[in-house]
Amino acid sequence: MPKIPNLTRRTFLRSGTAIYALGSLGGLPAFGATGFGHKNPLAIPPLDLGQIKDGTREFGLELQNGISKFFAGYDTPTKGINGAYLGPVLRMRRGEMVRLNVTNNLGHDSTLHWHGFNLPASADGGPHQVIAPGDTWSPSFEIRERAATMWFHSHLMGETAAQVWAGLAGMVIIDDDVVDALDLPSQYGVDDIPLVLQDRRFRRDGTMPYKSSMHDRMAGMQGDYSLLNGTISPYLEVSTEKVRLRLLNGSNASIYNLAFRDSRAFQLIGTDGGLLSAPVELIGLRLAPGERAEIVVDFSDGAPALLESISSGRGMGGEQSPAFDLLEFRPQATLAPSPDIPAQLADLPIPDASTAIRTRHFLLEMPGMGMGMMRGGGFTINGKEMDMGRVDLVVKRGEAEIWEIENAGPMAHPFHVHNTQFRILDKAGRPPAPAEAGLKDTVLVEPGDVARILIRFDHYTDPDRPYMYHCHILEHEDAGMMGQFTVV
Ligand code: C2O
Ligand code: CU
Ligand code: CU
């Protein structure tokens, strides 16, 4: 069953984005390949298992400046974690203690936020946990999450968009007994592939400075080129019949409408917080900034395939969902057999809205093209811009609540909440699609719609240190569409 609403397959736009970018970029090679014929093997980030010390899994992470070679012959200044751009994929396990020793060698302030995790507010890595240049910050917490694909990224107040754009982000894989017992593709880099989806805008000298125009601050910063794990125009050799893709939308602002060029179906097995109760067959998947999805794709027909992002043909003076040819799959002549996807995955209780003891309302508003925008703010939640000195709400640990998120328009906003995995009750009054019925920490709210989520914070209290909720379009977050809550 087709699942992407409102899509127009506009061939002109699909191939046009990259081609016309070349005109303006002059010197850069024609790497915005359209169709088949992608040039570069997909980079697979190194897998970092950390080291067990006194029963705690410890990771050493260095925030650093670097030079990336996205285009042969061009140096692109970037930022990364244990590397020039992005970070390693950290792997950890439910139930264990982790410690992350984060050293800041950037020469300026930064933070590192663990997106998707239940964790103490002091370990969250949000705007209040600034790591000064030269310092090491060492949060430690228990992994309470189910098997899932999470991530981490810079979250410095007012600077998140620029720092993530430069490369300060990475993926986390959490394992547990449930996923171990299922016969899913799980050989890292072989049939279990991390995919950090981003897009970036380059100058003709190959640099990608964060210089946002007024339009970029309004619509969010988008690129002319897509990067997957930091690779431009990537292909992947496929050696097994089935491949699991761990998709992370790590872009600043783009909502990707993912589909295969040949419209082949794939199985969605997991969302932000872990496995669904059963696989969902899709031909398209809308993935907003901050969201993750795990899909399994069948390549046993041996045919090359192209994963693309399809324009939805609307947005603020542009495309909130740009068109890109993302990744070319090249199946080898013989493919190793893969088991069938299990019909049942994880146990997921049906969310019970009657457990909620109160409802809170969140109205997301963005400025008109007038004064608010001129001074660079005007993005609000319930009429207020983010203020680090103001706690917007206090929640009691263990109390279920309904959060009603209303988008006044005109853009879609991915609303993210720290320190929890929630469930979507309904969107625009309709129950969530099967693809959104699992554990979520980010919910995309379309213009004019209301999303209702059932939310609870089960584990940690701290009357002084807040967590964040915000739009995950990073320019919107930086311009004020963020608020703070404590759990007591
Ligand atoms: Cu992905 Cu507040 O963060
Ligand atoms: Cu987060
Ligand atoms: Cu937004």
Tab-separated table of C-alpha atoms and ligand atoms in Angstrom:
chain	number	residue	atom	x	y	z
A	1	MET	CA	0.000	0.000	0.000
A	2	PRO	CA	1.415	3.410	-0.936
A	3	LYS	CA	1.886	5.400	2.255
A	4	ILE	CA	3.325	8.775	1.220
A	5	PRO	CA	0.587	11.372	1.021
A	6	ASN	CA	0.593	14.362	-1.314
A	7	LEU	CA	3.602	13.369	-3.344
A	8	THR	CA	4.223	14.497	-6.828
A	9	ARG	CA	6.973	12.713	-8.672
A	10	ARG	CA	8.389	15.648	-10.494
A	11	THR	CA	11.151	14.389	-12.692
A	12	PHE	CA	12.334	17.884	-13.425
A	13	LEU	CA	12.887	18.687	-9.789
A	14	ARG	CA	14.242	15.284	-8.984
A	15	SER	CA	17.110	15.577	-11.389
A	16	GLY	CA	17.158	19.343	-11.408
A	17	THR	CA	18.327	20.069	-7.896
A	18	ALA	CA	21.786	18.688	-8.396
A	19	ILE	CA	22.230	19.675	-12.019
A	20	TYR	CA	21.436	23.321	-11.470
A	21	ALA	CA	23.565	23.382	-8.369
A	22	LEU	CA	26.526	22.576	-10.574
A	23	GLY	CA	25.937	25.646	-12.640
A	24	SER	CA	26.340	27.846	-9.605
A	25	LEU	CA	29.217	25.905	-8.109
A	26	GLY	CA	31.420	26.011	-11.133
A	27	GLY	CA	34.562	24.233	-10.014
A	28	LEU	CA	33.093	21.274	-8.164
A	29	PRO	CA	32.901	18.006	-10.084
A	30	ALA	CA	29.598	16.590	-11.270
A	31	PHE	CA	29.071	14.544	-8.163
A	32	GLY	CA	25.458	15.412	-7.690
A	33	ALA	CA	24.921	12.293	-9.791
A	34	THR	CA	21.385	11.772	-10.894
A	35	GLY	CA	19.968	8.345	-11.577
A	36	PHE	CA	22.450	5.485	-11.492
A	37	GLY	CA	26.198	5.808	-11.798
A	38	HIS	CA	27.059	7.063	-8.322
A	39	LYS	CA	30.753	7.589	-7.819
A	40	ASN	CA	31.805	6.936	-4.265
A	41	PRO	CA	31.648	3.873	-2.033
A	42	LEU	CA	29.431	4.683	0.947
A	43	ALA	CA	31.527	5.443	4.030
A	44	ILE	CA	30.637	3.188	6.956
A	45	PRO	CA	31.466	4.972	10.216
A	46	PRO	CA	33.814	3.035	12.493
A	47	LEU	CA	31.978	1.023	15.111
A	48	ASP	CA	32.999	2.048	18.633
A	49	LEU	CA	32.233	-0.486	21.364
A	50	GLY	CA	34.016	1.503	24.048
A	51	GLN	CA	35.881	-0.333	26.808
A	52	ILE	CA	34.520	-1.960	29.912
A	53	LYS	CA	36.097	-0.464	33.028
A	54	ASP	CA	34.818	-1.511	36.453
A	55	GLY	CA	31.569	-2.704	34.914
A	56	THR	CA	30.957	0.528	33.009
A	57	ARG	CA	31.231	0.841	29.243
A	58	GLU	CA	33.426	3.877	28.622
A	59	PHE	CA	33.775	5.828	25.428
A	60	GLY	CA	36.395	8.415	24.590
A	61	LEU	CA	35.044	11.117	22.294
A	62	GLU	CA	37.010	14.077	21.015
A	63	LEU	CA	35.232	17.033	19.437
A	64	GLN	CA	37.642	18.266	16.818
A	65	ASN	CA	38.134	20.466	13.785
A	66	GLY	CA	39.104	18.688	10.605
A	67	ILE	CA	39.380	18.749	6.847
A	68	SER	CA	37.046	16.561	4.796
A	69	LYS	CA	37.490	15.468	1.188
A	70	PHE	CA	33.894	15.349	-0.014
A	71	PHE	CA	35.053	16.198	-3.547
A	72	ALA	CA	38.370	14.912	-4.910
A	73	GLY	CA	40.867	17.750	-4.961
A	74	TYR	CA	38.901	20.002	-2.594
A	75	ASP	CA	39.446	20.558	1.110
A	76	THR	CA	36.329	21.238	3.152
A	77	PRO	CA	36.818	22.460	6.732
A	78	THR	CA	34.464	20.487	8.972
A	79	LYS	CA	33.972	19.387	12.571
A	80	GLY	CA	33.694	15.855	13.837
A	81	ILE	CA	33.911	13.473	16.748
A	82	ASN	CA	37.035	11.289	16.676
A	83	GLY	CA	37.282	12.213	13.014
A	84	ALA	CA	36.972	15.059	10.559
A	85	TYR	CA	33.212	14.836	9.992
A	86	LEU	CA	30.465	13.151	12.065
A	87	GLY	CA	31.409	10.556	14.675
A	88	PRO	CA	31.789	6.827	15.144
A	89	VAL	CA	28.710	4.644	15.638
A	90	LEU	CA	28.603	3.940	19.368
A	91	ARG	CA	27.259	0.538	20.342
A	92	MET	CA	25.894	-0.191	23.808
A	93	ARG	CA	23.454	-2.514	25.502
A	94	ARG	CA	20.270	-2.147	27.522
A	95	GLY	CA	20.868	-2.482	31.242
A	96	GLU	CA	24.521	-1.512	31.263
A	97	MET	CA	26.161	1.630	32.619
A	98	VAL	CA	27.965	3.851	30.153
A	99	ARG	CA	30.346	6.746	30.625
A	100	LEU	CA	31.076	9.134	27.781
A	101	ASN	CA	34.282	11.116	28.175
A	102	VAL	CA	33.790	14.032	25.804
A	103	THR	CA	36.814	16.258	25.278
A	104	ASN	CA	36.298	19.551	23.502
A	105	ASN	CA	39.220	20.404	21.232
A	106	LEU	CA	37.219	22.711	18.979
A	107	GLY	CA	38.545	25.962	20.390
A	108	HIS	CA	35.008	27.144	21.201
A	109	ASP	CA	32.102	26.041	23.389
A	110	SER	CA	30.011	23.033	22.485
A	111	THR	CA	27.787	20.352	24.013
A	112	LEU	CA	26.919	16.765	23.168
A	113	HIS	CA	23.302	15.679	23.613
A	114	TRP	CA	22.176	12.027	23.740
A	115	HIS	CA	19.032	12.167	21.653
A	116	GLY	CA	16.370	9.588	22.496
A	117	PHE	CA	17.669	8.480	25.886
A	118	ASN	CA	16.072	8.465	29.323
A	119	LEU	CA	18.853	9.921	31.441
A	120	PRO	CA	19.565	12.295	34.332
A	121	ALA	CA	19.157	15.951	33.371
A	122	SER	CA	22.797	16.580	34.290
A	123	ALA	CA	23.846	13.990	31.664
A	124	ASP	CA	21.504	15.181	28.911
A	125	GLY	CA	24.046	17.303	27.063
A	126	GLY	CA	21.599	20.075	26.262
A	127	PRO	CA	22.267	23.830	26.369
A	128	HIS	CA	23.024	23.769	30.109
A	129	GLN	CA	25.865	21.254	29.878
A	130	VAL	CA	28.337	23.440	28.010
A	131	ILE	CA	31.791	21.947	27.483
A	132	ALA	CA	34.362	24.750	27.430
A	133	PRO	CA	37.345	24.501	25.086
A	134	GLY	CA	39.931	22.116	26.505
A	135	ASP	CA	37.521	20.583	29.009
A	136	THR	CA	36.346	17.004	29.298
A	137	TRP	CA	32.737	16.284	30.286
A	138	SER	CA	32.001	12.763	31.529
A	139	PRO	CA	28.301	11.995	31.925
A	140	SER	CA	27.418	8.497	33.073
A	141	PHE	CA	24.041	6.795	32.986
A	142	GLU	CA	22.266	3.472	32.694
A	143	ILE	CA	20.962	2.405	29.291
A	144	ARG	CA	17.230	2.038	29.900
A	145	GLU	CA	16.222	2.003	26.261
A	146	ARG	CA	15.165	-0.956	24.215
A	147	ALA	CA	17.207	-1.980	21.197
A	148	ALA	CA	17.060	1.066	18.959
A	149	THR	CA	18.940	3.476	16.736
A	150	MET	CA	19.671	6.703	18.632
A	151	TRP	CA	22.022	9.572	18.008
A	152	PHE	CA	24.025	12.381	19.527
A	153	HIS	CA	24.698	15.919	18.412
A	154	SER	CA	25.782	19.361	19.507
A	155	HIS	CA	23.051	21.325	21.314
A	156	LEU	CA	24.734	24.644	22.157
A	157	MET	CA	22.220	27.429	22.732
A	158	GLY	CA	21.787	29.439	19.539
A	159	GLU	CA	24.568	27.500	17.788
A	160	THR	CA	23.089	24.046	17.315
A	161	ALA	CA	22.333	24.555	13.630
A	162	ALA	CA	25.829	25.775	12.763
A	163	GLN	CA	27.589	23.075	14.785
A	164	VAL	CA	25.519	20.183	13.450
A	165	TRP	CA	25.921	21.580	9.931
A	166	ALA	CA	29.701	21.466	10.419
A	167	GLY	CA	29.482	17.785	11.393
A	168	LEU	CA	29.005	17.409	15.148
A	169	ALA	CA	26.655	14.404	15.164
A	170	GLY	CA	26.759	10.628	15.213
A	171	MET	CA	24.699	7.463	15.613
A	172	VAL	CA	24.190	5.101	18.547
A	173	ILE	CA	23.048	1.485	18.280
A	174	ILE	CA	21.478	-0.048	21.368
A	175	ASP	CA	21.134	-3.828	21.606
A	176	ASP	CA	18.989	-5.927	23.907
A	177	ASP	CA	17.903	-9.539	24.415
A	178	VAL	CA	14.742	-9.064	22.354
A	179	VAL	CA	16.540	-7.996	19.211
A	180	ASP	CA	19.239	-10.648	19.730
A	181	ALA	CA	16.577	-13.366	19.680
A	182	LEU	CA	15.142	-12.154	16.366
A	183	ASP	CA	16.660	-13.245	13.112
A	184	LEU	CA	17.239	-9.775	11.643
A	185	PRO	CA	20.149	-8.728	9.429
A	186	SER	CA	22.729	-7.658	11.992
A	187	GLN	CA	26.219	-7.772	10.506
A	188	TYR	CA	27.422	-4.216	10.866
A	189	GLY	CA	28.514	-2.707	7.577
A	190	VAL	CA	27.500	-5.828	5.652
A	191	ASP	CA	23.743	-6.289	5.956
A	192	ASP	CA	23.139	-3.843	8.822
A	193	ILE	CA	23.993	-0.402	7.473
A	194	PRO	CA	24.002	2.908	9.368
A	195	LEU	CA	22.807	5.785	7.166
A	196	VAL	CA	23.110	9.359	8.388
A	197	LEU	CA	21.096	11.409	5.892
A	198	GLN	CA	22.024	15.068	5.459
A	199	ASP	CA	22.212	17.743	2.817
A	200	ARG	CA	24.777	20.505	2.510
A	201	ARG	CA	25.397	23.571	0.409
A	202	PHE	CA	28.878	24.047	-0.999
A	203	ARG	CA	30.738	27.003	-2.404
A	204	ARG	CA	32.728	26.646	-5.585
A	205	ASP	CA	35.933	26.329	-3.553
A	206	GLY	CA	34.471	23.233	-1.862
A	207	THR	CA	33.791	24.844	1.514
A	208	MET	CA	30.402	24.652	3.212
A	209	PRO	CA	30.354	27.596	5.631
A	210	TYR	CA	27.256	28.075	7.747
A	211	LYS	CA	25.998	31.365	6.357
A	212	SER	CA	22.251	31.519	6.615
A	213	SER	CA	20.184	34.071	4.755
A	214	MET	CA	16.889	35.352	6.096
A	215	HIS	CA	15.199	32.718	3.963
A	216	ASP	CA	17.405	29.990	5.475
A	217	ARG	CA	16.571	31.102	8.995
A	218	MET	CA	12.897	30.920	8.099
A	219	ALA	CA	12.820	27.714	6.064
A	220	GLY	CA	15.810	26.048	7.680
A	221	MET	CA	19.212	25.565	6.095
A	222	GLN	CA	19.126	23.136	3.190
A	223	GLY	CA	21.758	21.927	0.764
A	224	ASP	CA	22.314	21.350	-2.911
A	225	TYR	CA	23.971	17.998	-2.307
A	226	SER	CA	22.923	15.082	-0.157
A	227	LEU	CA	25.543	13.422	2.023
A	228	LEU	CA	25.141	9.918	3.418
A	229	ASN	CA	27.568	9.229	6.264
A	230	GLY	CA	29.442	12.173	4.798
A	231	THR	CA	29.685	10.614	1.321
A	232	ILE	CA	28.538	12.521	-1.747
A	233	SER	CA	26.955	10.442	-4.513
A	234	PRO	CA	27.390	7.100	-2.715
A	235	TYR	CA	26.848	3.514	-3.799
A	236	LEU	CA	26.750	0.378	-1.700
A	237	GLU	CA	27.743	-3.108	-2.853
A	238	VAL	CA	25.094	-5.535	-1.651
A	239	SER	CA	26.228	-9.064	-0.782
A	240	THR	CA	23.150	-10.441	0.974
A	241	GLU	CA	19.544	-10.888	-0.153
A	242	LYS	CA	18.230	-8.569	2.504
A	243	VAL	CA	19.769	-5.451	3.980
A	244	ARG	CA	18.712	-3.557	7.081
A	245	LEU	CA	19.126	0.202	6.896
A	246	ARG	CA	19.315	2.297	10.057
A	247	LEU	CA	18.091	5.626	8.769
A	248	LEU	CA	18.790	8.805	10.718
A	249	ASN	CA	17.664	12.159	9.427
A	250	GLY	CA	20.574	14.263	10.647
A	251	SER	CA	19.839	17.197	8.368
A	252	ASN	CA	19.222	20.667	9.718
A	253	ALA	CA	15.845	21.137	8.102
A	254	SER	CA	14.982	18.745	5.272
A	255	ILE	CA	12.162	16.252	5.603
A	256	TYR	CA	13.039	13.335	3.343
A	257	ASN	CA	10.286	11.460	1.518
A	258	LEU	CA	12.149	8.201	1.084
A	259	ALA	CA	11.318	5.726	-1.659
A	260	PHE	CA	13.045	3.523	-4.189
A	261	ARG	CA	13.124	4.621	-7.816
A	262	ASP	CA	11.522	1.315	-8.853
A	263	SER	CA	8.878	1.711	-6.110
A	264	ARG	CA	9.962	-1.540	-4.482
A	265	ALA	CA	8.360	-2.255	-1.157
A	266	PHE	CA	10.405	-2.470	2.046
A	267	GLN	CA	9.674	-3.505	5.607
A	268	LEU	CA	9.700	-0.909	8.364
A	269	ILE	CA	10.786	-2.717	11.538
A	270	GLY	CA	11.595	0.097	13.954
A	271	THR	CA	11.155	3.784	14.706
A	272	ASP	CA	12.842	6.287	17.058
A	273	GLY	CA	12.637	4.248	20.254
A	274	GLY	CA	12.961	0.724	18.888
A	275	LEU	CA	11.213	-2.139	17.175
A	276	LEU	CA	7.591	-2.057	16.090
A	277	SER	CA	5.312	-4.865	17.215
A	278	ALA	CA	5.265	-6.190	13.645
A	279	PRO	CA	6.898	-5.180	10.363
A	280	VAL	CA	4.979	-2.694	8.225
A	281	GLU	CA	5.278	-2.917	4.441
A	282	LEU	CA	5.769	0.477	2.800
A	283	ILE	CA	6.847	1.956	-0.486
A	284	GLY	CA	7.510	5.365	1.010
A	285	LEU	CA	8.576	6.802	4.345
A	286	ARG	CA	8.585	10.418	5.485
A	287	LEU	CA	11.513	11.051	7.831
A	288	ALA	CA	11.865	14.435	9.535
A	289	PRO	CA	14.979	15.892	11.183
A	290	GLY	CA	15.753	13.988	14.372
A	291	GLU	CA	13.729	10.903	13.422
A	292	ARG	CA	15.125	7.413	12.893
A	293	ALA	CA	13.723	4.382	11.139
A	294	GLU	CA	14.969	0.857	10.585
A	295	ILE	CA	13.929	-0.755	7.335
A	296	VAL	CA	14.751	-4.063	5.663
A	297	VAL	CA	15.052	-4.070	1.878
A	298	ASP	CA	15.008	-7.165	-0.319
A	299	PHE	CA	17.565	-7.172	-3.149
A	300	SER	CA	17.182	-10.854	-4.072
A	301	ASP	CA	16.025	-9.920	-7.578
A	302	GLY	CA	19.628	-8.833	-8.168
A	303	ALA	CA	18.572	-5.565	-9.786
A	304	PRO	CA	20.373	-2.337	-8.936
A	305	ALA	CA	18.197	0.038	-6.948
A	306	LEU	CA	18.185	3.699	-6.096
A	307	LEU	CA	17.014	5.187	-2.809
A	308	GLU	CA	15.755	8.690	-3.362
A	309	SER	CA	14.028	11.525	-1.607
A	310	ILE	CA	11.010	12.840	-3.458
A	311	SER	CA	9.934	16.448	-3.427
A	312	SER	CA	6.577	17.069	-1.843
A	313	GLY	CA	6.303	20.218	-3.909
A	314	ARG	CA	5.423	22.642	-1.185
A	315	GLY	CA	7.075	24.682	1.523
A	316	MET	CA	8.124	28.167	2.453
A	317	GLY	CA	9.310	29.589	-0.818
A	318	GLY	CA	11.085	26.314	-1.407
A	319	GLU	CA	10.866	22.628	-0.797
A	320	GLN	CA	10.707	21.480	2.799
A	321	SER	CA	11.213	18.056	1.201
A	322	PRO	CA	13.921	18.452	-1.436
A	323	ALA	CA	14.528	15.953	-4.219
A	324	PHE	CA	17.736	13.922	-4.028
A	325	ASP	CA	19.112	10.701	-5.438
A	326	LEU	CA	20.456	9.376	-2.173
A	327	LEU	CA	22.089	5.959	-2.488
A	328	GLU	CA	22.635	3.451	-5.253
A	329	PHE	CA	22.557	-0.234	-4.323
A	330	ARG	CA	24.626	-2.631	-6.457
A	331	PRO	CA	23.774	-6.270	-5.746
A	332	GLN	CA	26.592	-8.719	-6.440
A	333	ALA	CA	26.031	-11.614	-8.865
A	334	THR	CA	25.515	-14.048	-5.998
A	335	LEU	CA	23.848	-12.992	-2.803
A	336	ALA	CA	24.133	-14.763	0.536
A	337	PRO	CA	20.704	-15.943	1.691
A	338	SER	CA	18.892	-13.921	4.362
A	339	PRO	CA	16.193	-15.283	6.660
A	340	ASP	CA	12.603	-14.078	6.427
A	341	ILE	CA	11.711	-11.091	8.577
A	342	PRO	CA	9.964	-12.337	11.725
A	343	ALA	CA	6.214	-11.677	11.689
A	344	GLN	CA	6.328	-10.484	15.317
A	345	LEU	CA	8.987	-8.133	16.628
A	346	ALA	CA	8.670	-6.442	20.026
A	347	ASP	CA	5.969	-6.300	22.677
A	348	LEU	CA	4.390	-2.871	22.551
A	349	PRO	CA	1.461	-2.130	24.811
A	350	ILE	CA	-1.412	-0.253	23.206
A	351	PRO	CA	-1.184	3.328	24.513
A	352	ASP	CA	-3.978	3.988	26.982
A	353	ALA	CA	-4.954	7.666	26.911
A	354	SER	CA	-7.126	7.205	30.007
A	355	THR	CA	-3.971	6.903	32.123
A	356	ALA	CA	-3.215	10.586	31.471
A	357	ILE	CA	-3.967	12.882	34.373
A	358	ARG	CA	-3.683	16.157	32.486
A	359	THR	CA	-3.394	17.642	29.038
A	360	ARG	CA	-0.923	20.326	28.081
A	361	HIS	CA	-1.087	22.424	24.965
A	362	PHE	CA	1.861	23.538	22.841
A	363	LEU	CA	1.239	26.063	20.087
A	364	LEU	CA	4.080	26.302	17.565
A	365	GLU	CA	4.258	29.594	15.723
A	366	MET	CA	6.721	31.144	13.337
A	367	PRO	CA	7.030	34.803	12.426
A	368	GLY	CA	5.670	36.392	9.317
A	369	MET	CA	8.219	37.826	6.915
A	370	GLY	CA	8.149	41.036	8.976
A	371	MET	CA	9.750	42.313	12.161
A	372	GLY	CA	10.279	39.064	14.068
A	373	MET	CA	12.393	37.742	11.263
A	374	MET	CA	14.370	40.935	10.867
A	375	ARG	CA	15.743	40.592	14.361
A	376	GLY	CA	16.306	36.881	13.888
A	377	GLY	CA	13.793	35.405	16.334
A	378	GLY	CA	10.055	35.170	16.498
A	379	PHE	CA	9.814	31.380	16.613
A	380	THR	CA	7.721	30.580	19.642
A	381	ILE	CA	5.965	27.907	21.657
A	382	ASN	CA	2.858	29.216	23.399
A	383	GLY	CA	3.882	32.725	22.455
A	384	LYS	CA	7.313	32.578	24.070
A	385	GLU	CA	10.789	32.287	22.671
A	386	MET	CA	13.200	29.979	24.451
A	387	ASP	CA	14.810	31.481	27.554
A	388	MET	CA	17.456	29.444	29.363
A	389	GLY	CA	16.533	31.206	32.600
A	390	ARG	CA	12.857	30.212	32.477
A	391	VAL	CA	11.453	26.754	33.211
A	392	ASP	CA	8.241	26.482	31.229
A	393	LEU	CA	6.742	23.477	32.942
A	394	VAL	CA	7.242	21.090	35.807
A	395	VAL	CA	6.226	17.467	35.348
A	396	LYS	CA	5.886	14.811	38.031
A	397	ARG	CA	7.846	11.653	37.514
A	398	GLY	CA	5.669	8.700	36.525
A	399	GLU	CA	2.557	10.753	35.714
A	400	ALA	CA	1.196	10.172	32.242
A	401	GLU	CA	0.156	13.282	30.366
A	402	ILE	CA	-1.280	14.112	27.001
A	403	TRP	CA	0.665	16.738	25.104
A	404	GLU	CA	-1.287	18.401	22.364
A	405	ILE	CA	1.016	19.984	19.803
A	406	GLU	CA	-0.606	22.452	17.480
A	407	ASN	CA	1.136	23.763	14.399
A	408	ALA	CA	-0.193	27.167	13.387
A	409	GLY	CA	1.610	26.826	10.031
A	410	PRO	CA	2.884	27.372	7.429
A	411	MET	CA	5.681	24.758	7.688
A	412	ALA	CA	5.745	21.247	9.139
A	413	HIS	CA	7.584	21.104	12.497
A	414	PRO	CA	9.194	17.946	13.949
A	415	PHE	CA	8.511	18.307	17.698
A	416	HIS	CA	11.076	16.522	19.880
A	417	VAL	CA	11.078	15.897	23.638
A	418	HIS	CA	14.152	14.935	25.653
A	419	ASN	CA	14.386	12.169	28.246
A	420	THR	CA	11.548	9.975	27.050
A	421	GLN	CA	10.026	7.783	24.387
A	422	PHE	CA	6.361	8.621	23.848
A	423	ARG	CA	3.481	7.277	21.787
A	424	ILE	CA	1.395	9.126	19.234
A	425	LEU	CA	-2.318	9.023	20.071
A	426	ASP	CA	-3.555	10.815	17.004
A	427	LYS	CA	-2.621	13.321	14.340
A	428	ALA	CA	-5.263	15.674	12.986
A	429	GLY	CA	-7.774	13.555	14.882
A	430	ARG	CA	-6.800	10.331	13.141
A	431	PRO	CA	-4.981	7.434	14.788
A	432	PRO	CA	-1.307	7.225	13.818
A	433	ALA	CA	-0.365	5.297	10.695
A	434	PRO	CA	1.145	1.872	11.531
A	435	ALA	CA	4.534	3.387	10.712
A	436	GLU	CA	4.118	5.900	13.560
A	437	ALA	CA	2.505	3.620	16.087
A	438	GLY	CA	5.725	2.647	17.867
A	439	LEU	CA	8.051	4.381	20.308
A	440	LYS	CA	8.824	7.955	19.290
A	441	ASP	CA	10.784	10.914	20.593
A	442	THR	CA	10.020	13.190	17.646
A	443	VAL	CA	6.654	13.722	16.012
A	444	LEU	CA	6.168	15.567	12.757
A	445	VAL	CA	3.238	17.987	12.954
A	446	GLU	CA	1.994	19.166	9.569
A	447	PRO	CA	0.861	22.779	9.052
A	448	GLY	CA	-2.533	23.404	10.590
A	449	ASP	CA	-2.578	20.037	12.350
A	450	VAL	CA	-2.654	18.979	15.973
A	451	ALA	CA	-0.747	15.911	17.162
A	452	ARG	CA	-1.565	14.344	20.520
A	453	ILE	CA	1.054	12.251	22.269
A	454	LEU	CA	0.932	10.183	25.456
A	455	ILE	CA	4.053	11.006	27.416
A	456	ARG	CA	5.635	10.056	30.734
A	457	PHE	CA	8.996	10.565	32.396
A	458	ASP	CA	9.683	7.500	34.484
A	459	HIS	CA	13.165	7.586	35.845
A	460	TYR	CA	14.937	10.723	36.984
A	461	THR	CA	14.090	13.844	38.936
A	462	ASP	CA	16.003	17.098	39.254
A	463	PRO	CA	14.228	20.255	40.403
A	464	ASP	CA	16.983	22.512	39.097
A	465	ARG	CA	18.159	21.202	35.776
A	466	PRO	CA	15.699	21.218	32.880
A	467	TYR	CA	15.287	19.129	29.765
A	468	MET	CA	14.227	20.574	26.404
A	469	TYR	CA	11.342	20.204	24.014
A	470	HIS	CA	11.705	21.855	20.640
A	471	CYS	CA	11.295	21.851	16.917
A	472	HIS	CA	14.089	19.740	15.413
A	473	ILE	CA	14.472	22.058	12.437
A	474	LEU	CA	17.649	23.416	13.937
A	475	GLU	CA	17.207	26.966	12.662
A	476	HIS	CA	13.764	27.061	14.313
A	477	GLU	CA	15.180	25.701	17.554
A	478	ASP	CA	17.972	28.303	17.528
A	479	ALA	CA	15.461	31.076	16.763
A	480	GLY	CA	13.376	30.298	19.835
A	481	MET	CA	11.044	27.356	19.131
A	482	MET	CA	12.190	25.522	22.248
A	483	GLY	CA	11.080	25.285	25.864
A	484	GLN	CA	12.296	23.763	29.126
A	485	PHE	CA	10.762	21.388	31.643
A	486	THR	CA	11.907	19.802	34.849
A	487	VAL	CA	10.863	16.426	36.240
A	488	VAL	CA	10.307	16.296	40.002
B	1	C2O	CU1	18.123	15.955	18.872
B	1	C2O	CU2	17.109	18.570	21.748
B	1	C2O	O1	17.664	17.252	20.310
B	2	CU	CU	16.995	15.117	22.135
B	3	CU	CU	10.067	24.087	13.036
